[in-house]
mmCIF file of C-alpha atoms in Angstrom:
data_model
loop_
_atom_site.group_PDB
_atom_site.id
_atom_site.type_symbol
_atom_site.label_atom_id
_atom_site.label_comp_id
_atom_site.label_asym_id
_atom_site.label_seq_id
_atom_site.Cartn_x
_atom_site.Cartn_y
_atom_site.Cartn_z
ATOM 1 C CA ASP T 1054 10.962 18.252 -60.132
ATOM 2 C CA ASP T 1055 11.634 15.114 -58.076
ATOM 3 C CA VAL T 1056 15.132 16.172 -57.022
ATOM 4 C CA GLU T 1057 13.895 19.521 -55.736
ATOM 5 C CA LEU T 1058 11.001 17.889 -53.883
ATOM 6 C CA HIS T 1059 13.359 15.349 -52.324
ATOM 7 C CA LEU T 1060 15.718 18.123 -51.171
ATOM 8 C CA ARG T 1061 12.821 20.104 -49.693
ATOM 9 C CA GLU T 1062 11.723 16.987 -47.765
ATOM 10 C CA LYS T 1063 15.275 16.554 -46.421
ATOM 11 C CA ILE T 1064 15.379 20.189 -45.312
ATOM 12 C CA ALA T 1065 12.011 19.798 -43.553
ATOM 13 C CA LYS T 1066 13.286 16.712 -41.739
ATOM 14 C CA LEU T 1067 16.539 18.486 -40.852
ATOM 15 C CA LYS T 1068 14.553 21.405 -39.407
ATOM 16 C CA ALA T 1069 12.366 19.049 -37.369
ATOM 17 C CA ILE T 1070 15.478 17.339 -35.997
ATOM 18 C CA ARG T 1071 17.118 20.697 -35.262
ATOM 19 C CA GLU T 1072 14.065 21.824 -33.327
ATOM 20 C CA ALA T 1073 13.750 18.491 -31.467
ATOM 21 C CA LEU T 1074 17.395 18.795 -30.404
ATOM 22 C CA GLY T 1075 16.892 22.413 -29.365
ATOM 23 C CA TRP T 1076 19.590 23.575 -31.783
ATOM 24 C CA SER T 1077 19.622 27.108 -33.156
ATOM 25 C CA GLN T 1078 20.013 27.682 -36.854
ATOM 26 C CA GLU T 1079 23.503 28.985 -36.084
ATOM 27 C CA HIS T 1080 24.475 25.747 -34.329
ATOM 28 C CA SER T 1081 22.993 23.570 -37.048
ATOM 29 C CA ALA T 1082 24.734 25.565 -39.759
ATOM 30 C CA HIS T 1083 28.049 25.124 -37.946
ATOM 31 C CA GLU T 1084 27.449 21.369 -37.624
ATOM 32 C CA LEU T 1085 26.804 21.162 -41.381
ATOM 33 C CA GLY T 1086 29.677 23.435 -42.333
ATOM 34 C CA VAL T 1087 27.482 26.073 -43.953
ATOM 35 C CA THR T 1088 26.604 29.672 -43.166
ATOM 36 C CA PHE T 1089 23.620 30.639 -41.051
ATOM 37 C CA SER T 1090 22.168 32.522 -44.017
ATOM 38 C CA SER T 1091 22.315 29.407 -46.227
ATOM 39 C CA LEU T 1092 20.473 27.292 -43.677
ATOM 40 C CA HIS T 1093 17.966 30.073 -43.070
ATOM 41 C CA ARG T 1094 17.210 30.345 -46.808
ATOM 42 C CA TRP T 1095 16.825 26.565 -47.108
ATOM 43 C CA GLU T 1096 14.422 26.373 -44.176
ATOM 44 C CA HIS T 1097 12.343 29.244 -45.575
ATOM 45 C CA GLY T 1098 12.170 27.743 -49.058
ATOM 46 C CA GLU T 1099 14.197 30.542 -50.624
ATOM 47 C CA ALA T 1100 17.028 28.292 -51.822
ATOM 48 C CA LEU T 1101 18.216 24.687 -51.843
ATOM 49 C CA PRO T 1102 21.639 23.194 -51.151
ATOM 50 C CA ARG T 1103 23.577 22.776 -54.388
ATOM 51 C CA SER T 1104 26.699 20.962 -53.239
ATOM 52 C CA GLU T 1105 26.631 17.165 -53.152
ATOM 53 C CA ALA T 1106 28.973 17.320 -50.156
ATOM 54 C CA ILE T 1107 26.451 19.457 -48.252
ATOM 55 C CA VAL T 1108 23.601 17.120 -49.192
ATOM 56 C CA ARG T 1109 25.685 14.208 -47.860
ATOM 57 C CA ALA T 1110 26.303 16.157 -44.624
ATOM 58 C CA ILE T 1111 22.537 16.710 -44.322
ATOM 59 C CA ASP T 1112 21.916 12.987 -44.908
ATOM 60 C CA GLU T 1113 24.482 12.087 -42.233
ATOM 61 C CA CYS T 1114 22.954 14.502 -39.735
ATOM 62 C CA ILE T 1115 19.480 13.089 -40.398
ATOM 63 C CA ALA T 1116 20.739 9.509 -40.034
ATOM 64 C CA GLN T 1117 22.573 10.343 -36.811
ATOM 65 C CA HIS T 1118 19.706 12.174 -35.129
ATOM 66 C CA GLU T 1119 16.496 10.840 -36.724
ATOM 67 C CA SER T 1120 15.733 8.707 -33.664
ATOM 68 C CA THR T 1121 15.297 11.977 -31.743
ATOM 69 C CA LEU T 1122 12.080 12.560 -33.672
ATOM 70 C CA HIS T 1123 10.728 9.141 -32.752
ATOM 71 C CA ARG T 1124 11.394 9.494 -29.038
ATOM 72 C CA GLY T 1125 10.192 13.075 -28.879
ATOM 73 C CA GLY T 1126 13.409 14.757 -27.838
#
């Protein structure tokens, strides 16, 4: 559905930002306040974040670091 697609797009953008910043999954998970295994499952399409608070944290991280993608690191 649209919500799931939107979440998958956010996770893809979060992963791109994480990689552009040179962050490990462990570091990114810590920044978001989630476990490594949760982030790993999200990035591999095995699960999606369910908590609105976590989705807001993802949105904030994207907003804070999105310019990294546009300047290439």
